[in-house]
XYZ file of C-alpha atoms in Angstrom:
479
model
C -22.033 67.903 -153.317
C -19.452 65.784 -151.483
C -20.282 67.298 -148.093
C -17.323 69.672 -148.092
C -18.268 73.348 -148.237
C -16.013 75.151 -150.700
C -15.398 78.730 -149.718
C -15.453 79.893 -153.324
C -19.156 78.989 -153.282
C -19.601 81.907 -150.892
C -19.682 85.204 -152.759
C -18.349 87.314 -149.884
C -15.491 84.891 -149.182
C -14.333 84.654 -152.766
C -14.467 88.437 -153.161
C -12.331 88.794 -150.028
C -9.831 86.262 -151.336
C -9.726 87.982 -154.721
C -9.118 91.332 -153.051
C -6.271 89.891 -150.982
C -4.740 88.338 -154.089
C -4.819 91.695 -155.863
C -3.266 93.429 -152.856
C -0.536 90.781 -152.857
C 0.252 91.417 -156.523
C 0.158 95.183 -155.990
C 2.542 94.986 -153.029
C 4.918 92.697 -154.933
C 4.895 95.096 -157.864
C 5.492 97.957 -155.429
C 8.595 96.233 -154.055
C 9.997 96.005 -157.579
C 9.043 99.598 -158.378
C 10.842 100.864 -155.256
C 14.034 99.203 -156.439
C 13.602 100.521 -159.989
C 12.941 104.057 -158.735
C 16.049 103.778 -156.636
C 18.305 102.937 -159.570
C 20.049 106.253 -159.189
C 20.402 105.635 -155.456
C 21.631 102.063 -155.808
C 18.448 100.006 -156.015
C 20.015 97.267 -158.131
C 23.045 97.385 -155.869
C 20.781 96.743 -152.869
C 19.165 93.765 -154.561
C 22.413 92.278 -155.844
C 24.335 92.747 -152.591
C 21.494 91.206 -150.581
C 21.499 88.065 -152.747
C 25.284 87.830 -152.632
C 25.232 88.222 -148.852
C 22.651 85.436 -148.487
C 24.655 83.084 -150.708
C 27.906 83.916 -148.895
C 26.310 83.253 -145.505
C 25.054 79.876 -146.779
C 28.524 78.948 -148.034
C 29.945 80.008 -144.678
C 27.457 77.786 -142.853
C 28.468 74.800 -145.003
C 32.173 75.379 -144.404
C 31.508 75.787 -140.688
C 29.620 72.491 -140.246
C 31.510 70.351 -142.784
C 35.126 71.280 -142.028
C 37.564 71.919 -139.207
C 40.474 74.241 -138.645
C 41.042 77.261 -140.851
C 38.154 76.420 -143.188
C 35.735 76.300 -140.244
C 37.034 79.639 -138.985
C 36.595 81.151 -142.459
C 33.087 79.727 -142.572
C 32.218 81.349 -139.254
C 33.579 84.675 -140.518
C 31.439 84.438 -143.668
C 28.358 83.294 -141.759
C 28.466 86.299 -139.441
C 30.299 88.798 -141.616
C 28.246 88.521 -144.825
C 24.942 89.829 -143.407
C 26.763 92.442 -141.306
C 28.679 93.564 -144.390
C 25.480 93.903 -146.397
C 23.961 96.103 -143.687
C 27.074 98.294 -143.617
C 26.985 98.651 -147.403
C 23.314 99.649 -147.260
C 24.036 102.356 -144.683
C 27.191 103.673 -146.366
C 25.598 103.577 -149.807
C 22.513 105.384 -148.586
C 20.127 102.686 -149.861
C 18.941 101.313 -146.529
C 15.689 103.245 -146.827
C 14.937 101.728 -150.245
C 15.855 98.278 -148.929
C 13.554 98.613 -145.915
C 10.686 99.890 -148.047
C 11.098 97.068 -150.541
C 11.306 94.445 -147.794
C 8.213 95.876 -146.126
C 6.236 95.732 -149.354
C 7.448 92.221 -150.061
C 6.419 91.114 -146.562
C 2.970 92.611 -147.156
C 2.754 90.753 -150.468
C 3.583 87.427 -148.847
C 1.082 87.979 -146.026
C -1.751 88.870 -148.383
C -0.900 86.005 -150.733
C -1.021 83.399 -147.977
C -4.249 84.871 -146.584
C -5.819 84.770 -150.044
C -4.950 81.106 -150.515
C -5.866 79.956 -147.029
C -8.981 77.830 -146.972
C -11.477 78.086 -144.154
C -11.928 75.135 -141.836
C -14.793 73.695 -143.901
C -12.650 73.414 -147.020
C -9.465 72.025 -145.456
C -8.536 68.399 -146.035
C -9.067 67.722 -142.349
C -8.393 64.522 -140.433
C -11.275 62.241 -139.580
C -13.306 63.702 -136.716
C -13.000 62.331 -133.198
C -15.780 60.060 -131.973
C -17.319 59.778 -128.524
C -15.391 57.440 -126.248
C -16.538 55.162 -123.435
C -14.947 55.988 -120.095
C -12.317 53.331 -119.302
C -12.923 51.288 -116.151
C -9.385 49.941 -115.584
C -6.872 52.300 -117.162
C -3.170 51.663 -116.587
C -0.666 54.479 -117.055
C 3.102 53.991 -117.269
C 5.049 57.039 -116.095
C 8.745 57.875 -116.347
C 9.583 60.224 -113.434
C 12.746 61.508 -115.172
C 11.094 62.351 -118.476
C 10.972 66.013 -119.440
C 13.126 67.020 -116.509
C 10.729 65.619 -113.904
C 7.329 66.658 -115.274
C 5.569 63.717 -113.623
C 6.267 65.129 -110.170
C 6.137 68.805 -111.147
C 2.605 68.536 -112.536
C 1.295 66.066 -109.934
C 0.452 63.468 -112.589
C 0.413 60.434 -110.304
C -2.022 61.972 -107.809
C -4.395 63.228 -110.499
C -4.331 59.947 -112.442
C -5.130 57.909 -109.331
C -7.857 60.366 -108.364
C -9.439 59.746 -111.779
C -9.350 55.972 -111.278
C -6.162 54.973 -113.100
C -3.485 52.575 -111.873
C -0.025 54.118 -112.229
C 3.156 52.145 -112.901
C 6.222 54.264 -112.099
C 9.400 53.279 -113.922
C 12.648 52.948 -112.014
C 15.099 55.400 -113.638
C 18.089 53.484 -112.261
C 17.298 50.180 -113.979
C 16.506 49.234 -117.600
C 12.939 48.085 -118.061
C 10.952 46.514 -120.885
C 7.965 48.866 -121.089
C 6.292 46.733 -123.753
C 6.373 43.755 -121.377
C 4.917 45.951 -118.619
C 2.103 46.972 -120.964
C 1.348 43.367 -121.948
C 1.249 42.353 -118.301
C -1.210 45.171 -117.598
C -3.441 43.941 -120.431
C -3.284 40.382 -119.098
C -4.409 41.729 -115.716
C -7.473 43.373 -117.259
C -6.416 46.875 -118.335
C -8.880 48.407 -120.805
C -6.658 51.431 -121.593
C -2.891 51.932 -121.786
C -1.197 55.283 -121.415
C 2.282 56.771 -121.122
C 3.726 59.853 -119.467
C 7.144 59.928 -121.075
C 9.118 60.507 -124.239
C 8.020 59.633 -127.748
C 10.185 56.487 -127.829
C 8.385 55.060 -124.792
C 5.048 56.226 -126.209
C 5.675 54.227 -129.388
C 6.508 50.961 -127.590
C 3.364 51.024 -125.469
C 1.249 52.294 -128.377
C 2.216 49.191 -130.351
C 0.874 46.966 -127.551
C -2.345 48.996 -127.417
C -2.762 48.649 -131.198
C -2.018 44.923 -131.029
C -4.709 44.470 -128.356
C -7.133 46.989 -129.929
C -7.188 49.090 -126.773
C -7.349 52.889 -126.557
C -4.047 54.649 -125.887
C -3.577 57.808 -123.804
C -0.719 60.211 -124.593
C 0.436 62.358 -121.648
C 2.752 65.139 -122.809
C 5.424 64.660 -120.132
C 8.377 64.225 -122.493
C 10.925 66.816 -123.546
C 9.608 67.765 -126.996
C 6.303 65.863 -127.228
C 6.057 65.935 -131.030
C 3.399 63.214 -131.066
C 1.293 65.079 -128.502
C 1.660 68.297 -130.500
C 0.379 66.697 -133.703
C -2.525 65.129 -131.806
C -3.562 68.630 -130.747
C -2.774 68.109 -127.054
C -1.545 70.703 -124.586
C 2.253 70.345 -124.336
C 2.527 72.965 -121.594
C 0.129 71.210 -119.208
C 0.539 67.403 -119.193
C -2.100 67.104 -116.456
C -4.740 68.336 -118.919
C -4.196 65.176 -120.985
C -5.553 63.119 -118.068
C -8.964 64.761 -118.488
C -9.529 62.292 -121.322
C -10.107 59.602 -118.672
C -13.428 61.205 -117.735
C -14.322 63.357 -120.762
C -12.577 61.925 -123.777
C -12.879 61.402 -127.501
C -11.217 58.807 -129.673
C -9.050 59.359 -132.749
C -7.812 56.725 -135.175
C -4.210 57.398 -136.270
C -1.449 55.594 -138.139
C 1.482 53.799 -136.548
C 4.856 53.489 -138.245
C 7.182 50.494 -138.077
C 10.930 50.301 -138.731
C 12.222 46.748 -139.090
C 9.240 45.643 -136.988
C 9.813 48.242 -134.234
C 7.051 50.873 -133.791
C 7.548 54.611 -134.128
C 5.118 57.508 -133.783
C 7.190 60.384 -135.197
C 10.362 59.887 -137.204
C 13.153 57.544 -138.193
C 16.425 59.277 -139.085
C 19.272 57.830 -141.125
C 22.676 59.264 -141.938
C 24.212 62.305 -140.305
C 21.754 62.789 -137.433
C 21.554 59.073 -136.652
C 25.356 58.889 -136.456
C 25.510 61.839 -134.063
C 22.827 60.398 -131.764
C 24.876 57.195 -131.382
C 27.680 59.065 -129.581
C 27.565 58.586 -125.777
C 28.337 62.260 -125.122
C 25.338 63.433 -127.217
C 22.806 63.424 -124.351
C 24.865 65.699 -122.128
C 26.332 68.033 -124.762
C 24.189 68.001 -127.885
C 25.498 71.134 -129.633
C 29.168 70.401 -128.945
C 28.811 66.771 -130.076
C 27.099 67.770 -133.313
C 29.784 70.344 -134.187
C 32.537 67.854 -133.407
C 30.977 65.012 -135.414
C 29.688 66.747 -138.543
C 33.055 67.298 -140.281
C 33.835 63.575 -140.067
C 30.365 62.618 -141.267
C 30.099 65.154 -144.096
C 33.772 65.480 -145.044
C 33.018 68.552 -147.090
C 30.459 66.630 -149.124
C 32.662 63.553 -149.651
C 31.489 61.483 -146.665
C 29.610 58.199 -146.791
C 26.087 58.252 -148.210
C 22.882 56.235 -148.093
C 20.851 54.664 -150.857
C 17.104 54.580 -150.263
C 14.011 53.533 -152.204
C 10.625 55.113 -151.473
C 8.122 52.695 -153.006
C 9.593 52.573 -156.536
C 11.464 55.913 -156.416
C 15.252 55.603 -155.918
C 17.057 58.146 -153.707
C 20.767 57.507 -154.321
C 23.716 58.988 -152.442
C 21.823 60.756 -149.638
C 23.656 62.217 -146.647
C 20.514 62.015 -144.542
C 17.081 60.465 -144.883
C 14.142 61.308 -142.627
C 11.090 59.039 -142.646
C 8.045 60.259 -140.732
C 4.762 58.722 -139.675
C 2.740 60.895 -142.100
C 4.364 63.847 -143.902
C 5.303 67.112 -142.235
C 3.807 70.362 -143.487
C 7.106 71.451 -145.075
C 10.758 70.381 -145.103
C 11.774 74.050 -144.962
C 12.450 74.952 -141.287
C 11.730 78.627 -142.033
C 8.196 77.891 -143.252
C 5.342 78.378 -140.790
C 4.139 75.035 -139.453
C 7.173 73.205 -140.874
C 7.672 71.018 -137.799
C 4.085 69.809 -137.631
C 1.909 67.126 -139.162
C -1.638 68.317 -139.690
C -2.865 64.764 -140.193
C -1.808 61.445 -138.703
C -4.268 59.296 -140.619
C -3.231 59.581 -144.281
C -1.736 56.084 -144.371
C 1.491 57.448 -145.876
C 5.068 57.925 -144.757
C 6.707 61.289 -145.295
C 10.184 61.026 -146.843
C 12.866 63.734 -146.963
C 16.245 63.013 -148.513
C 19.174 65.446 -148.207
C 22.095 65.443 -150.633
C 24.453 68.433 -150.488
C 27.507 67.971 -152.709
C 29.355 71.148 -151.797
C 29.241 74.796 -150.876
C 27.424 75.826 -154.056
C 24.563 73.441 -153.407
C 24.490 74.518 -149.757
C 23.980 78.086 -150.981
C 21.196 76.936 -153.305
C 19.529 75.132 -150.398
C 19.646 78.324 -148.321
C 18.196 80.459 -151.129
C 15.578 78.090 -152.562
C 14.636 76.157 -149.437
C 12.229 73.319 -150.142
C 12.593 73.894 -153.912
C 16.324 73.119 -153.819
C 17.733 70.201 -155.793
C 19.485 69.168 -152.566
C 16.143 68.007 -151.148
C 13.950 65.121 -152.231
C 10.487 65.366 -150.693
C 7.843 62.695 -151.300
C 5.456 60.250 -149.641
C 5.456 56.467 -149.739
C 3.943 53.360 -148.194
C 7.313 51.605 -147.865
C 10.871 52.926 -147.577
C 13.985 50.757 -147.773
C 17.361 52.192 -146.743
C 20.818 50.770 -147.435
C 23.905 52.105 -145.665
C 27.578 52.318 -146.485
C 27.682 54.023 -149.896
C 30.685 56.215 -150.710
C 30.177 59.663 -152.281
C 30.957 58.225 -155.737
C 28.327 55.487 -155.420
C 30.470 52.484 -154.452
C 28.536 50.288 -152.024
C 30.276 49.135 -148.851
C 29.225 45.798 -147.425
C 27.798 46.658 -144.007
C 25.436 44.366 -142.126
C 24.134 47.000 -139.698
C 23.578 50.759 -139.669
C 22.885 53.424 -137.028
C 19.281 54.628 -136.864
C 17.558 57.216 -134.672
C 13.977 56.110 -133.918
C 11.898 58.843 -132.268
C 15.197 60.330 -131.093
C 16.518 57.065 -129.608
C 19.829 55.614 -130.875
C 19.588 52.101 -132.340
C 21.663 49.864 -134.610
C 19.553 47.811 -137.035
C 20.415 45.159 -139.646
C 20.461 46.309 -143.273
C 18.441 46.914 -145.293
C 16.185 48.835 -142.910
C 12.541 48.857 -143.960
C 9.988 51.459 -142.825
C 6.259 50.895 -143.292
C 3.021 52.376 -142.019
C -0.023 50.709 -140.452
C -3.008 52.883 -141.430
C -5.365 53.837 -138.583
C -3.950 51.062 -136.394
C -3.948 53.069 -133.165
C -6.924 54.255 -131.114
C -5.909 57.401 -129.226
C -7.989 58.796 -126.373
C -7.791 62.599 -126.188
C -9.557 65.115 -123.920
C -12.569 66.806 -125.448
C -11.198 70.193 -124.387
C -7.768 70.508 -126.057
C -5.896 73.092 -128.171
C -6.399 71.130 -131.388
C -4.345 71.135 -134.576
C -3.802 74.297 -136.598
C -4.083 73.730 -140.367
C -0.771 74.289 -142.177
C -0.329 77.437 -144.267
C -1.050 76.916 -147.949
C 1.871 76.503 -150.338
C 2.659 79.815 -151.966
C 2.169 79.703 -155.735
C 2.087 83.043 -157.530
C 0.410 81.514 -160.581
C -2.524 80.574 -158.393
C -2.538 84.086 -156.926
C -2.748 85.558 -160.440
C -5.596 83.224 -161.405
C -7.469 84.117 -158.235
C -6.913 87.877 -158.677
C -7.872 87.880 -162.355
C -10.291 84.994 -163.029
C -10.932 83.642 -166.480
C -13.431 86.010 -168.161
C -14.892 83.172 -170.244
C -17.249 81.797 -167.670
C -14.953 79.648 -165.498
C -15.527 81.642 -162.300
C -19.049 81.405 -160.836
C -18.535 84.737 -159.059
C -16.767 86.559 -161.871
C -18.071 88.707 -164.654
C -18.637 85.787 -166.953
C -21.238 83.055 -166.959
C -21.455 80.738 -163.983
C -22.422 77.771 -166.150
C -18.883 76.752 -167.079
C -16.517 74.671 -164.979
C -14.710 76.548 -162.233
C -11.015 75.895 -161.842
C -10.119 75.374 -158.183
C -7.473 78.048 -157.459
C -6.326 76.128 -154.361
C -5.438 72.902 -156.105
C -1.686 72.555 -156.490
C -0.703 72.360 -160.109
C -4.101 73.555 -161.282
């Protein structure tokens, strides 16, 4: 064997999974039966009106974000009124009971299906394990006292770091500072570890110096969102716990992204979001700035676009492109674990392209989520992005383009190239940490059916047939 324990080699586990798969199919069938039994009471009406309400709300959302004036007002009315109207129709039509029963059964079906497909820890494609780390003798930590609304002071990070033997460099919030130069100076003075208590943008700059010098890097979750810390399995609610790595730490090897030579640890955004971040009022009034800017950027689907190439795959006419240091679990924000990366050592960039050409496609995106034709989701080693393309594909000659790198607004020369440096960064993490939760499995009903009713001709080692034949892995996508 390859050293990975497959849970379908365990008779009890596979029987449990098969039972869950059958419960999922039974519950899904029950949801359909409830609607069919309710035909006289409006079962089809409940189904049809629910779908229409969802599509109308999606169209309303598109009109609200992509237009101004009367169209925006109409969009807001649709966005709020469509679901409310559906609920009123259910109550007046007397079908709310059928709708609730069907939704309950469908929720049960989804829960059982995901549980049936979930692999145990031994069978998950897990990141490389952490290795024992030598305690650093001269660690240097750079801390931004303003980051995260003052977390450095609130959690007593300076006092604890110095108590554990680290030298702390406090940034001056009132003056611009080159943190990469500070890190290089610390290395020249003998630092054997670099660390940052600050936002992801600052983390990336110092991480690049640590990778360049082959030194361990310590992430202290003192930023606002701390996406990098989250995907490393660190405690975002207690930045002081990250400092425990100085005395009881383990080392991980993770990838480091680069955009036109500049490092990034999380994401590089192009298009709509990058344009919004460039606005000076964005920091103080994010929501208001986004609502004010989106109509100009989207122009109802007729705004400027981007052309991108992910390795050899062209992505023409995109309104937004998101490149991440390793792929996220799902591009669908309503999917569990969507905003997380289970692994940071795959040596691949995640790429999500968004192209919405109008209200109809916005509705499709709302209904189908990650399966929508408005989304392009793939991985690549190299991504090249060109700016200034009109909605009908005419390229505009622009020498620079706005880019958001780990949430920071930059303007970079075109074309902008993103690449990944596999396992370039040594990250020191505390031995006692929350860890990373494996992402939920993709839901594929064909796999559920195969798991519930295995091939009777000997392909399932735990089924009724012979165990001598090959066993089809029910967890492999596309199997």
